[in-house]
mmCIF file of C-alpha atoms in Angstrom:
data_model
loop_
_atom_site.group_PDB
_atom_site.id
_atom_site.type_symbol
_atom_site.label_atom_id
_atom_site.label_comp_id
_atom_site.label_asym_id
_atom_site.label_seq_id
_atom_site.Cartn_x
_atom_site.Cartn_y
_atom_site.Cartn_z
ATOM 1 C CA LEU U 1 0.218 0.165 -0.702
ATOM 2 C CA GLU U 2 1.248 3.575 -1.105
ATOM 3 C CA LEU U 3 0.171 7.185 -0.470
ATOM 4 C CA ASP U 4 -1.509 8.359 -4.164
ATOM 5 C CA PRO U 5 2.051 10.998 -5.170
ATOM 6 C CA SER U 6 -0.406 13.224 -6.646
ATOM 7 C CA HIS U 7 -1.867 14.305 -3.157
ATOM 8 C CA LEU U 8 -5.829 12.936 -3.809
ATOM 9 C CA ASP U 9 -5.683 11.641 0.020
ATOM 10 C CA ALA U 10 -6.224 8.475 -2.624
ATOM 11 C CA GLU U 11 -4.167 5.062 -1.770
ATOM 12 C CA ARG U 12 -3.663 2.407 -4.044
ATOM 13 C CA VAL U 13 -2.773 -0.768 -3.330
ATOM 14 C CA VAL U 14 1.122 -2.641 -4.963
ATOM 15 C CA HIS U 15 0.509 -6.153 -5.826
ATOM 16 C CA GLU U 16 3.573 -8.248 -5.361
ATOM 17 C CA PRO U 17 2.780 -11.664 -7.475
ATOM 18 C CA ALA U 18 5.493 -13.044 -5.493
ATOM 19 C CA LEU U 19 3.911 -12.801 -1.597
ATOM 20 C CA ALA U 20 0.546 -14.576 -1.810
ATOM 21 C CA ALA U 21 -2.392 -15.424 -3.341
ATOM 22 C CA ALA U 22 -5.567 -15.041 -1.998
ATOM 23 C CA GLY U 23 -6.346 -18.353 -1.037
ATOM 24 C CA PRO U 24 -9.897 -19.896 0.455
ATOM 25 C CA ARG U 25 -12.253 -17.167 2.073
ATOM 26 C CA GLY U 26 -9.421 -14.385 2.540
ATOM 27 C CA THR U 27 -7.060 -16.217 3.695
ATOM 28 C CA ALA U 28 -3.342 -15.573 2.579
ATOM 29 C CA GLN U 29 -1.432 -18.374 1.153
ATOM 30 C CA ALA U 30 2.007 -18.510 0.733
ATOM 31 C CA ALA U 31 3.964 -18.513 -2.910
ATOM 32 C CA PRO U 32 5.708 -21.796 -3.414
ATOM 33 C CA GLY U 33 8.302 -21.811 -1.683
ATOM 34 C CA ARG U 34 8.028 -18.558 0.636
ATOM 35 C CA PRO U 35 6.684 -18.298 3.906
ATOM 36 C CA ALA U 36 2.742 -16.936 4.573
ATOM 37 C CA PRO U 37 2.470 -13.153 4.600
ATOM 38 C CA GLN U 38 2.450 -11.886 8.787
ATOM 39 C CA ALA U 39 0.660 -9.110 9.593
ATOM 40 C CA ALA U 40 1.442 -6.746 12.499
ATOM 41 C CA VAL U 41 -0.492 -7.401 15.532
ATOM 42 C CA PRO U 42 -0.689 -4.447 17.759
ATOM 43 C CA GLY U 43 0.946 -4.256 21.616
ATOM 44 C CA GLN U 44 2.667 -7.803 20.809
ATOM 45 C CA VAL U 45 5.959 -8.139 19.808
ATOM 46 C CA GLN U 46 8.045 -9.542 16.539
ATOM 47 C CA GLY U 47 9.206 -12.392 17.307
ATOM 48 C CA GLN U 48 6.738 -13.303 20.495
ATOM 49 C CA ALA U 49 6.138 -17.112 20.559
ATOM 50 C CA SER U 50 2.632 -17.715 19.939
ATOM 51 C CA SER U 51 0.080 -19.387 21.508
ATOM 52 C CA ARG U 52 -1.512 -22.397 19.883
ATOM 53 C CA ARG U 53 -4.371 -22.951 22.641
ATOM 54 C CA PHE U 54 -7.094 -22.957 20.590
ATOM 55 C CA ALA U 55 -6.367 -24.607 17.890
ATOM 56 C CA GLY U 56 -8.830 -27.374 15.842
ATOM 57 C CA HIS U 57 -11.179 -23.667 16.288
ATOM 58 C CA TRP U 58 -12.817 -21.317 13.152
ATOM 59 C CA ALA U 59 -14.306 -18.102 13.473
ATOM 60 C CA LEU U 60 -16.007 -15.858 11.445
ATOM 61 C CA LEU U 61 -14.902 -12.808 11.523
ATOM 62 C CA VAL U 62 -17.271 -10.009 9.272
ATOM 63 C CA GLU U 63 -15.779 -6.806 9.578
ATOM 64 C CA ARG U 64 -14.831 -3.754 6.537
ATOM 65 C CA ASP U 65 -12.561 -2.523 7.475
ATOM 66 C CA VAL U 66 -9.395 -3.204 6.061
ATOM 67 C CA GLN U 67 -7.425 -2.299 8.965
ATOM 68 C CA ALA U 68 -8.611 -3.934 11.595
ATOM 69 C CA LEU U 69 -9.542 -7.409 9.794
ATOM 70 C CA VAL U 70 -5.868 -7.620 8.719
ATOM 71 C CA ALA U 71 -5.245 -7.294 12.722
ATOM 72 C CA VAL U 72 -8.133 -9.216 14.830
ATOM 73 C CA THR U 73 -6.732 -12.080 11.903
ATOM 74 C CA ALA U 74 -3.341 -12.582 12.155
ATOM 75 C CA MET U 75 -4.289 -12.612 16.483
ATOM 76 C CA LEU U 76 -6.913 -15.141 16.203
ATOM 77 C CA GLU U 77 -4.138 -17.339 13.936
ATOM 78 C CA ARG U 78 -1.669 -16.441 16.379
ATOM 79 C CA LEU U 79 -4.034 -18.341 18.716
ATOM 80 C CA GLY U 80 -5.092 -21.346 16.464
ATOM 81 C CA VAL U 81 -8.533 -19.911 15.651
ATOM 82 C CA ARG U 82 -8.829 -20.280 11.571
ATOM 83 C CA PRO U 83 -10.688 -16.832 10.706
ATOM 84 C CA LEU U 84 -12.390 -16.693 7.871
ATOM 85 C CA THR U 85 -13.669 -13.682 6.725
ATOM 86 C CA ALA U 86 -17.126 -11.641 5.265
ATOM 87 C CA ALA U 87 -17.952 -8.743 4.511
ATOM 88 C CA ASP U 88 -21.519 -8.503 5.155
ATOM 89 C CA LEU U 89 -24.703 -10.914 6.321
ATOM 90 C CA GLY U 90 -24.803 -12.225 3.407
ATOM 91 C CA GLU U 91 -21.479 -14.350 2.816
ATOM 92 C CA ALA U 92 -21.248 -14.736 6.793
ATOM 93 C CA LEU U 93 -24.527 -16.790 6.493
ATOM 94 C CA GLU U 94 -22.916 -18.362 2.998
ATOM 95 C CA THR U 95 -19.976 -18.904 4.870
ATOM 96 C CA LEU U 96 -21.681 -20.771 8.247
ATOM 97 C CA GLN U 97 -24.017 -22.453 5.750
ATOM 98 C CA ASP U 98 -20.980 -23.995 3.490
ATOM 99 C CA GLU U 99 -17.650 -24.563 6.703
ATOM 100 C CA GLY U 100 -20.037 -26.273 8.896
ATOM 101 C CA PRO U 101 -19.560 -25.810 13.020
ATOM 102 C CA CYS U 102 -18.427 -23.081 14.324
ATOM 103 C CA GLY U 103 -16.635 -21.753 17.598
ATOM 104 C CA LEU U 104 -17.846 -18.480 17.408
ATOM 105 C CA VAL U 105 -19.095 -15.037 15.185
ATOM 106 C CA LEU U 106 -17.023 -11.962 15.689
ATOM 107 C CA LEU U 107 -18.987 -8.601 13.791
ATOM 108 C CA ALA U 108 -18.216 -5.553 13.534
ATOM 109 C CA THR U 109 -20.650 -2.756 14.636
ATOM 110 C CA LEU U 110 -22.841 -1.344 11.280
ATOM 111 C CA VAL U 111 -23.583 1.975 10.222
ATOM 112 C CA SER U 112 -26.948 1.954 12.927
ATOM 113 C CA ALA U 113 -27.481 -0.263 16.012
ATOM 114 C CA ARG U 114 -30.357 -1.836 15.119
ATOM 115 C CA ASP U 115 -28.439 -2.854 11.482
ATOM 116 C CA THR U 116 -25.681 -3.868 14.124
ATOM 117 C CA CYS U 117 -28.696 -6.069 15.741
ATOM 118 C CA ASP U 118 -30.794 -7.068 12.838
ATOM 119 C CA THR U 119 -27.986 -8.843 12.435
ATOM 120 C CA ILE U 120 -27.050 -10.618 15.157
ATOM 121 C CA GLN U 121 -31.079 -11.501 15.088
ATOM 122 C CA ALA U 122 -30.243 -12.856 11.085
ATOM 123 C CA ILE U 123 -27.025 -15.263 12.202
ATOM 124 C CA PHE U 124 -29.060 -16.784 15.140
ATOM 125 C CA SER U 125 -31.689 -17.057 13.507
ATOM 126 C CA HIS U 126 -29.699 -19.413 11.275
ATOM 127 C CA GLN U 127 -28.044 -21.054 14.160
ATOM 128 C CA GLY U 128 -30.371 -23.448 14.435
ATOM 129 C CA GLU U 129 -30.271 -25.136 17.730
ATOM 130 C CA ARG U 130 -26.650 -24.502 18.534
ATOM 131 C CA GLN U 131 -26.225 -21.368 19.123
ATOM 132 C CA ILE U 132 -23.077 -20.213 18.030
ATOM 133 C CA PRO U 133 -21.459 -16.882 20.258
ATOM 134 C CA VAL U 134 -21.621 -13.784 18.624
ATOM 135 C CA VAL U 135 -19.176 -11.383 19.494
ATOM 136 C CA VAL U 136 -19.473 -7.146 18.744
ATOM 137 C CA MET U 137 -16.702 -5.179 18.106
ATOM 138 C CA GLY U 138 -17.319 -1.396 18.301
ATOM 139 C CA ASN U 139 -16.208 1.657 20.035
ATOM 140 C CA PRO U 140 -17.301 1.668 23.856
ATOM 141 C CA GLU U 141 -19.910 4.127 23.186
ATOM 142 C CA ASP U 142 -21.527 2.117 21.247
ATOM 143 C CA GLN U 143 -21.693 0.008 23.735
ATOM 144 C CA ALA U 144 -25.081 1.075 25.736
ATOM 145 C CA GLN U 145 -26.494 0.951 22.075
ATOM 146 C CA LEU U 146 -26.397 -1.643 21.284
ATOM 147 C CA GLU U 147 -28.312 -2.860 24.522
ATOM 148 C CA ALA U 148 -31.157 -3.896 22.294
ATOM 149 C CA CYS U 149 -30.269 -6.682 19.975
ATOM 150 C CA GLY U 150 -30.843 -8.533 23.042
ATOM 151 C CA PRO U 151 -30.495 -10.439 26.817
ATOM 152 C CA PRO U 152 -27.248 -9.444 28.366
ATOM 153 C CA GLY U 153 -25.417 -13.496 27.800
ATOM 154 C CA THR U 154 -26.964 -13.839 23.901
ATOM 155 C CA TRP U 155 -24.224 -11.458 22.507
ATOM 156 C CA HIS U 156 -21.134 -10.466 23.991
ATOM 157 C CA PHE U 157 -19.393 -6.826 23.222
ATOM 158 C CA LEU U 158 -14.674 -6.419 22.053
ATOM 159 C CA PRO U 159 -13.959 -2.567 22.326
ATOM 160 C CA LYS U 160 -11.991 -1.422 19.180
ATOM 161 C CA PRO U 161 -9.273 -1.319 18.323
ATOM 162 C CA VAL U 162 -9.434 -4.769 19.290
ATOM 163 C CA ALA U 163 -6.555 -5.576 22.487
ATOM 164 C CA PRO U 164 -4.889 -9.233 22.321
ATOM 165 C CA ALA U 165 -5.333 -9.908 25.833
ATOM 166 C CA ALA U 166 -9.257 -8.767 25.235
ATOM 167 C CA LEU U 167 -9.652 -10.996 22.416
ATOM 168 C CA GLU U 168 -7.761 -14.469 24.441
ATOM 169 C CA SER U 169 -9.893 -14.233 27.173
ATOM 170 C CA LEU U 170 -12.865 -13.754 25.235
ATOM 171 C CA LEU U 171 -11.780 -17.127 23.164
ATOM 172 C CA ASP U 172 -11.095 -18.623 26.305
ATOM 173 C CA ARG U 173 -14.684 -17.678 27.875
ATOM 174 C CA LEU U 174 -16.693 -18.776 24.862
ATOM 175 C CA LEU U 175 -14.837 -21.800 22.749
ATOM 176 C CA PRO U 176 -16.177 -24.598 23.772
ATOM 177 C CA GLY U 177 -13.740 -26.846 25.572
ATOM 178 C CA SER U 178 -11.548 -24.265 26.793
ATOM 179 C CA PRO U 179 -10.573 -24.065 30.390
ATOM 180 C CA GLY U 180 -12.501 -21.232 31.647
ATOM 181 C CA SER U 181 -15.379 -21.858 28.943
ATOM 182 C CA GLY U 182 -17.433 -25.137 31.048
ATOM 183 C CA ALA U 183 -18.266 -26.153 27.933
ATOM 184 C CA ASP U 184 -17.140 -29.765 27.560
ATOM 185 C CA GLY U 185 -16.281 -28.980 23.530
ATOM 186 C CA GLY U 186 -19.098 -31.821 21.876
ATOM 187 C CA ALA U 187 -21.765 -29.073 20.758
#
């Protein structure tokens, strides 16, 4: 990514085909013989050992902000969670249908609290018997407006920008079979 030299407040994506090719559903795949591209995660020291304690789980990340998407995706990968991404409700529902049991859905707040609540309800309606945890990521001031989305415990809130420790704590509480979840992982 580089800034526009004409100073039009635009950005231009610089494509380097040898670095990576797009993989399935938004995952980056390394070119043959090259390591997968790594995204910088705020709050994490480069080269810090990654934790794979949530290996075997996958999460659906519904986010349109590219910087937030890259940051949260990298955090999930470092924790062993396989992230799949969607840009909107339609893609999210399609991914949930195609990919099987999901550990949780991370949903960025939408333009209005009503749109966010409608999206949460659509995801809940699509789930059937198994209730997948839905985590809304947004500005702290958005949380009060989202109380109409359902009673406490039906959805969870994670402030943006997402802190790696806060995400890890949330995963520990919500993913089936995690030490803090109280779930046995068989759901």
